[in-house]
PDB file of C-alpha atoms in Angstrom:
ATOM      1  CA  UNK A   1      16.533   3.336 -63.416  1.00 85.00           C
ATOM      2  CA  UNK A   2      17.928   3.564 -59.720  1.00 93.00           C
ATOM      3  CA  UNK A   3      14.237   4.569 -58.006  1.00 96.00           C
ATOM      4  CA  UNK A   4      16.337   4.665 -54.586  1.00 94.00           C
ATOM      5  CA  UNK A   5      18.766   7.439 -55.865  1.00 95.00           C
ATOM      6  CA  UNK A   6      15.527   9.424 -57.629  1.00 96.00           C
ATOM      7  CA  UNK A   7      13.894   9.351 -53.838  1.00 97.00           C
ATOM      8  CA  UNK A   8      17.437  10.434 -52.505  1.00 95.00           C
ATOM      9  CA  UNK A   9      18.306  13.011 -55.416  1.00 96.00           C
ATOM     10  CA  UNK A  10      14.617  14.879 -54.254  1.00 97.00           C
ATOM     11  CA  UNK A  11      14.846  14.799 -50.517  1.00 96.00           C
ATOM     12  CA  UNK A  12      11.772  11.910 -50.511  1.00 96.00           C
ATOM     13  CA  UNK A  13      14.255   9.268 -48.722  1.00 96.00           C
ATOM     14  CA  UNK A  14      13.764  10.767 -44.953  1.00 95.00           C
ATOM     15  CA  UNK A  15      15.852   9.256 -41.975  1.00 93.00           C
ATOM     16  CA  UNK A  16      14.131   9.945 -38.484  1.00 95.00           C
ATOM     17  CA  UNK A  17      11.998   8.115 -35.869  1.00 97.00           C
ATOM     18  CA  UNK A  18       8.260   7.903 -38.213  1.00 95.00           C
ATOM     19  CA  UNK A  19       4.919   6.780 -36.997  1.00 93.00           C
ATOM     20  CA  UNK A  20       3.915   4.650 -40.368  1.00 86.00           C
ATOM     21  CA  UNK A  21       0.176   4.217 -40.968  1.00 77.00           C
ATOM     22  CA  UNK A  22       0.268   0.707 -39.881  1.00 79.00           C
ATOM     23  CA  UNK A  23       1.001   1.874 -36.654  1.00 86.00           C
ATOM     24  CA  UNK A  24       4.638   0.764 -36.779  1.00 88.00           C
ATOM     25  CA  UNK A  25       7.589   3.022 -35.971  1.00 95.00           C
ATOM     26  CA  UNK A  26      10.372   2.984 -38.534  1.00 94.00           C
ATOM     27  CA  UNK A  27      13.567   5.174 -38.976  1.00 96.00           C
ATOM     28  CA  UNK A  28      13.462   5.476 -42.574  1.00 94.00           C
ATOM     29  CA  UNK A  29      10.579   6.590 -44.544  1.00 94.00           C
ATOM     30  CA  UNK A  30       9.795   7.357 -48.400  1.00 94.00           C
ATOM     31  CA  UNK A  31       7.861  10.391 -49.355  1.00 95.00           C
ATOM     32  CA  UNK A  32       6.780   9.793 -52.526  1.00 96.00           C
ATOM     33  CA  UNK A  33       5.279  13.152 -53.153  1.00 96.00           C
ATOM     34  CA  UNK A  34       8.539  14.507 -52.853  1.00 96.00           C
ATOM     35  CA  UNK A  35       9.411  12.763 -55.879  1.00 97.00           C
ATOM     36  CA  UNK A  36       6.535  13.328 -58.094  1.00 97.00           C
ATOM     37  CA  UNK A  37       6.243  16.566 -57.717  1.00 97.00           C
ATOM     38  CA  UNK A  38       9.415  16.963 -60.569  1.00 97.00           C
ATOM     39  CA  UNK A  39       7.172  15.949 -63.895  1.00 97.00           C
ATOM     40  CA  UNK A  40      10.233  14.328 -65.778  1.00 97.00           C
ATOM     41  CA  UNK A  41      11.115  11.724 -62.960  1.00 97.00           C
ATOM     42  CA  UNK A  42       7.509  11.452 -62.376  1.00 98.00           C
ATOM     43  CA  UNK A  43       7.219  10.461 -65.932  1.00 98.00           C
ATOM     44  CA  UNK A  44      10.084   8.394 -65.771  1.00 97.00           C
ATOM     45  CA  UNK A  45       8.759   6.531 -62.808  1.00 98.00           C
ATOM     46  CA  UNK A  46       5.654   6.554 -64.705  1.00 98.00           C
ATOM     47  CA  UNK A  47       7.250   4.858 -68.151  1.00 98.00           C
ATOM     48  CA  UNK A  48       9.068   2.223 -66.070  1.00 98.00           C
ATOM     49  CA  UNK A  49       6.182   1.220 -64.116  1.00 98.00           C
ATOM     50  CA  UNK A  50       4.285   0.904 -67.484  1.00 98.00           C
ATOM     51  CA  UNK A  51       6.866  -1.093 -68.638  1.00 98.00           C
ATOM     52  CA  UNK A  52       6.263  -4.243 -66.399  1.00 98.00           C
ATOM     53  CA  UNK A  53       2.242  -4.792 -67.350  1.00 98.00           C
ATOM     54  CA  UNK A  54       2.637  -3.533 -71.043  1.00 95.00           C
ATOM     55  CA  UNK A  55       1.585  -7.302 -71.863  1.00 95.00           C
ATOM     56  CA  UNK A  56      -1.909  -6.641 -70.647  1.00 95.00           C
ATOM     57  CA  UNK A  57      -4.325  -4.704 -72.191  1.00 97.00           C
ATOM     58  CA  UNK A  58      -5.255  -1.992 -70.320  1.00 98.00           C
ATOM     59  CA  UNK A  59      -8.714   0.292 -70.524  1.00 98.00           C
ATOM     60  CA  UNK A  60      -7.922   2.669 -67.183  1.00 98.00           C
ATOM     61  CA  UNK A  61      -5.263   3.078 -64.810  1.00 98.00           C
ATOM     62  CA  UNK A  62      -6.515   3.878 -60.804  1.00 98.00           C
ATOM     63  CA  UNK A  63      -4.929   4.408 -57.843  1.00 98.00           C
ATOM     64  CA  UNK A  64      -5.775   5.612 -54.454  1.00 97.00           C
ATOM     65  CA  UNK A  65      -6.417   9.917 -53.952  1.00 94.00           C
ATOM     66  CA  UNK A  66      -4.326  12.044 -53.339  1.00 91.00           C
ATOM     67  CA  UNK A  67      -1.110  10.553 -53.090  1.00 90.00           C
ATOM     68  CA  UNK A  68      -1.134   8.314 -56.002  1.00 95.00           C
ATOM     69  CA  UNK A  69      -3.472  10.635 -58.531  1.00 96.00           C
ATOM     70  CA  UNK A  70      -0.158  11.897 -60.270  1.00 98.00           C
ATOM     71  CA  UNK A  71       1.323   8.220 -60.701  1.00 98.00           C
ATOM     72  CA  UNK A  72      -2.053   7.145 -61.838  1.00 98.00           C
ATOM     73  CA  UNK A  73      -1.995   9.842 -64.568  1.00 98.00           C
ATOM     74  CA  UNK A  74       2.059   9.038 -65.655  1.00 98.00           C
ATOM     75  CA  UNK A  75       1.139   5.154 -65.601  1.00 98.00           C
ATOM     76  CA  UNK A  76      -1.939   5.715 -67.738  1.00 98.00           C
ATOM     77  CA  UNK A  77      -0.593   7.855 -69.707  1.00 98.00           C
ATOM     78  CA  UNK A  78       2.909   5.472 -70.832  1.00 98.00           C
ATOM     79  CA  UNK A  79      -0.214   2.968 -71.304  1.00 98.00           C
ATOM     80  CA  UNK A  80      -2.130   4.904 -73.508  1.00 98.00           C
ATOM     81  CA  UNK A  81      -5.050   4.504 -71.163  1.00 98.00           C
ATOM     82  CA  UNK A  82      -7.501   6.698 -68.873  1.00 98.00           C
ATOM     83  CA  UNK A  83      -6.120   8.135 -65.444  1.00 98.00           C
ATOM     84  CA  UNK A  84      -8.715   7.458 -62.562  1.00 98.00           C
ATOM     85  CA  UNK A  85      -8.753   8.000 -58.867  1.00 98.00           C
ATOM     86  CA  UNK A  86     -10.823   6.409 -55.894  1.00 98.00           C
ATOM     87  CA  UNK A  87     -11.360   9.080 -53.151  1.00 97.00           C
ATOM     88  CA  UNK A  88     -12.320   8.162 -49.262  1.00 95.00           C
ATOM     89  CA  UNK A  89     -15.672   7.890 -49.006  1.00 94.00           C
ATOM     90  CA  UNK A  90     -16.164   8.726 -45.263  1.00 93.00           C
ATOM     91  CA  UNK A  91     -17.200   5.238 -44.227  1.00 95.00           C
ATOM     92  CA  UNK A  92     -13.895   3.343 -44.401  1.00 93.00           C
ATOM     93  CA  UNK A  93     -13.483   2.824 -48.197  1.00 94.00           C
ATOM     94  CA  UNK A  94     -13.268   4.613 -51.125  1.00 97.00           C
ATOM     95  CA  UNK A  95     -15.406   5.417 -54.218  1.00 96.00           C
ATOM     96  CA  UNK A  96     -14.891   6.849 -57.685  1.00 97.00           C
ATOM     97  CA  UNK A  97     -16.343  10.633 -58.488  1.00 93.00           C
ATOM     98  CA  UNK A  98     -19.106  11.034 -60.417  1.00 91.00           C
ATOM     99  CA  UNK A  99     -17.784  11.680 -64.407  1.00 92.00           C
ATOM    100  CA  UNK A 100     -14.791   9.200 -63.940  1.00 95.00           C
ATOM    101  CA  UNK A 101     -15.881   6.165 -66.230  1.00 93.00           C
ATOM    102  CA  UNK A 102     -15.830   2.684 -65.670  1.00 97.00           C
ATOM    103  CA  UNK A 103     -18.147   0.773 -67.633  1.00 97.00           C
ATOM    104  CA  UNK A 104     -18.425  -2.888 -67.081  1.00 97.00           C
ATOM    105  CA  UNK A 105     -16.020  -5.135 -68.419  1.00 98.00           C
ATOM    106  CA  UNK A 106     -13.192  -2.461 -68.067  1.00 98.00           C
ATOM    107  CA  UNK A 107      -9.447  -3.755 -67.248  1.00 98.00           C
ATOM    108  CA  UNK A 108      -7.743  -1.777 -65.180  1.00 98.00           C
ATOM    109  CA  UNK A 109      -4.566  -1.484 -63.756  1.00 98.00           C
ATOM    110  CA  UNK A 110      -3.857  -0.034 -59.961  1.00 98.00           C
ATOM    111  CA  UNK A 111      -1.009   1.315 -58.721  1.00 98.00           C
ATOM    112  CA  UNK A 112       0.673   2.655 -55.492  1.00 97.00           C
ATOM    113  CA  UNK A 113       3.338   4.198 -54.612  1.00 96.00           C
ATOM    114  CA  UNK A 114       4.604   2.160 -51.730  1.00 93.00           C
ATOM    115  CA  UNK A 115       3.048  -0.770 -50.969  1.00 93.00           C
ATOM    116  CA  UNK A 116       3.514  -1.962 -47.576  1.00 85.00           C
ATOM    117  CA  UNK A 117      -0.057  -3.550 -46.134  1.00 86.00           C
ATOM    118  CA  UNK A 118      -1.730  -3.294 -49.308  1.00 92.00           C
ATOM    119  CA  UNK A 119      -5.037  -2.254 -48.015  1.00 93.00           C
ATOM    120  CA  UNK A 120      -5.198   1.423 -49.673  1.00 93.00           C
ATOM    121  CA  UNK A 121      -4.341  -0.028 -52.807  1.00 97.00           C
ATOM    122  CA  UNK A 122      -7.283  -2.920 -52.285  1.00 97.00           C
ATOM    123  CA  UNK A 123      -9.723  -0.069 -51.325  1.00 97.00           C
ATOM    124  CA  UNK A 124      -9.458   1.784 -54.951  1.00 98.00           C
ATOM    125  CA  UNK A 125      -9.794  -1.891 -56.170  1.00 98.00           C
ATOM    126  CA  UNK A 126     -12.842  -2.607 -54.440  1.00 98.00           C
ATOM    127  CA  UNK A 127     -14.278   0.744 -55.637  1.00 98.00           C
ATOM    128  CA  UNK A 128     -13.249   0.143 -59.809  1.00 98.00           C
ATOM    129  CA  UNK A 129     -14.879  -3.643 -59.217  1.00 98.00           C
ATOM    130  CA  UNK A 130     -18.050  -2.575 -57.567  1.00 97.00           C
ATOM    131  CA  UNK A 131     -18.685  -0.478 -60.896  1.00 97.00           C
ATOM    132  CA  UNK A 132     -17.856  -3.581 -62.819  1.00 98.00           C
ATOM    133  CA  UNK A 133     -14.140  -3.513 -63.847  1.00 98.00           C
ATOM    134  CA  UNK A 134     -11.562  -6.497 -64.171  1.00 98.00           C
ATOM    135  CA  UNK A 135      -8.203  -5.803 -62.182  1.00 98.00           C
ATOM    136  CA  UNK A 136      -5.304  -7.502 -64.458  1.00 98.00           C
ATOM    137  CA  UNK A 137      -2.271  -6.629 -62.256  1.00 98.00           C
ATOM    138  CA  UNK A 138      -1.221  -4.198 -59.277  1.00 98.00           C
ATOM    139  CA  UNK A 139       1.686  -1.825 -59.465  1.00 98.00           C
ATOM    140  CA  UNK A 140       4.037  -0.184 -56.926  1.00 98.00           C
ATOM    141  CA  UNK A 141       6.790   2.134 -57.454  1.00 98.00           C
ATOM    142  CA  UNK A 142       8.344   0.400 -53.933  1.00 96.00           C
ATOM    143  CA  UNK A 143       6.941  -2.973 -52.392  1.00 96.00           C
ATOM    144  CA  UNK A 144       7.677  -2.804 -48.794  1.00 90.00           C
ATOM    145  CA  UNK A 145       5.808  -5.885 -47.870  1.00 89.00           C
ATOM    146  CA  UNK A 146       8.628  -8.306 -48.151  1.00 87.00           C
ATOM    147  CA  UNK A 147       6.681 -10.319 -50.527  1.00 87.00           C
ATOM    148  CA  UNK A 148       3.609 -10.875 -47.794  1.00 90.00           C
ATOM    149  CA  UNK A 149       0.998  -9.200 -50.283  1.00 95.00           C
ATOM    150  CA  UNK A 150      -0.886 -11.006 -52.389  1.00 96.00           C
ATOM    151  CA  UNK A 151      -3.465  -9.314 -54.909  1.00 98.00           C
ATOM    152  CA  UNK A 152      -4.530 -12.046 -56.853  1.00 97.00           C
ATOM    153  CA  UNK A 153      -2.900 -10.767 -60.190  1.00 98.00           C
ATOM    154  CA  UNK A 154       0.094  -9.782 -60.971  1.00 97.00           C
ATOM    155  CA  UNK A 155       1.862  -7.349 -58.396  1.00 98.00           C
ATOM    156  CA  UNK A 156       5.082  -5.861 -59.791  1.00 98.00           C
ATOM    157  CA  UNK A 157       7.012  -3.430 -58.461  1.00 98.00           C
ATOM    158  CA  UNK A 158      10.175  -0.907 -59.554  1.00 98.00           C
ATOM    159  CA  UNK A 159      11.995  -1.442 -56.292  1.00 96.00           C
ATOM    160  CA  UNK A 160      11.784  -3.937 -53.632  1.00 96.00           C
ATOM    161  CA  UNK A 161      13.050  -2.593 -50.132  1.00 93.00           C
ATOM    162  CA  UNK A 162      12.817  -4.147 -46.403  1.00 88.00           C
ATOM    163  CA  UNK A 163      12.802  -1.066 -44.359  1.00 87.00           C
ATOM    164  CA  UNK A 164      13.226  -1.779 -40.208  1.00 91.00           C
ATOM    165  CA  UNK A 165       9.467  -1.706 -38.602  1.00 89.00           C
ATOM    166  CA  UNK A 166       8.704  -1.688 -34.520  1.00 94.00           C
ATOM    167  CA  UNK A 167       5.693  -1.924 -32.630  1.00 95.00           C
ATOM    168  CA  UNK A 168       5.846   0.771 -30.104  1.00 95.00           C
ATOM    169  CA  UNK A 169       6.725  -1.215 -27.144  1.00 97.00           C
ATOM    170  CA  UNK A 170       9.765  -3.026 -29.002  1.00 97.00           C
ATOM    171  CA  UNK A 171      11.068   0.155 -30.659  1.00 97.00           C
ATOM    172  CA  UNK A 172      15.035   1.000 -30.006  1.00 97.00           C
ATOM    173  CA  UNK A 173      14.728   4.660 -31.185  1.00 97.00           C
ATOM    174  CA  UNK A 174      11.589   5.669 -28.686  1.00 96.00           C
ATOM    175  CA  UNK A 175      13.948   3.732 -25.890  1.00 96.00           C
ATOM    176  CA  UNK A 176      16.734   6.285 -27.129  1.00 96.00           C
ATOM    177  CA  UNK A 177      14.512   9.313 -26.992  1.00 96.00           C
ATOM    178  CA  UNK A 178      14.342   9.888 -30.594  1.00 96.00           C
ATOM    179  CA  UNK A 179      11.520  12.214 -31.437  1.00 95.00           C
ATOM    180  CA  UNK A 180       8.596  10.197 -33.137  1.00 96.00           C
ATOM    181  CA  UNK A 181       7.595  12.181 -36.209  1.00 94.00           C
ATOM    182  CA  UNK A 182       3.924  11.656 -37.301  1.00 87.00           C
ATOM    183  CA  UNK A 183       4.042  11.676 -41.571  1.00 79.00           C
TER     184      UNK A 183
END
């Protein structure tokens, strides 16, 4: 599967001047929900991703809300497991609703879309092992860390990619005028 020509094919590949979470500018960005809006490459990302833990056994699937609720659900669902989602909790982490099980014990697979930090990915983590489940692997449709994350487990991903990153001060397209798009 060529994930780069799926985020092409459905307008989620966007070229600009982009104000990344981080804090970093970049001129490319990937907007995943672009892509998983369309339920048969959703599903397709979904199968693939599958593919590359289905060696571990695997109670729920979680991920971090919104964004990666509908991968969560495709990934879980290739796995033959539950779909869960950790939400912000208003305090800097996240939690998991109220009627979403985890019961102790429980191995559980996350998964992002794009990885690039790590840290909402570890937050959804934090929130399955606080009610007692076992993370056996992490799972990205795109790692944009360059390798610098480390999860402890497994972390696979469908596509690795090294997109250009600037702090503000060292940026080339804010010293050409480009217009910084906040996304």
């Amino acid at each position: 599967m060529d994930v780069l020509e799926l985020y092409r094919r459905t307008g989620a590949l966007l070229e600009g001047h982009f104000l990344l979470r981080s804090g970093l500018h970049s001129p490319l960005f990937l907007q995943s929900a672009a892509l998983l809006q369309h339920p048969l490459y959703a599903e397709a990302v979904g199968e693939a991703l599958a593919k590359l833990f289905e060696e571990e056994r695997v109670d729920f699937v979680i991920a971090p809300a919104i964004g990666g609720v509908v991968l969560s659900f495709v990934v879980a669902k290739a796995l033959g497991a539950r779909a869960l989602f950790a939400e912000k909790d208003g305090r800097g982490g996240m939690l998991i609703r109220k009627g979403l099980t985890v019961n102790p014990g429980d191995r559980f697979l996350a998964v992002e879309d794009v990885v690039t930090t790590g840290e909402s990915v570890r937050k959804a983590i934090r929130a399955a092992e606080a009610l007692g489940g076992v993370l056996v692997g992490v799972g990205a449709i795109v790692d944009r860390s360059g390798g610098r994350v480390d999860f402890g487990v497994p972390f696979r991903a469908l596509l690795a990619l090294e997109f250009p990153q600037y702090p503000e001060e060292a940026c080339p397209l804010c010293r050409e005028g480009v217009p910084l798009e906040e996304v």
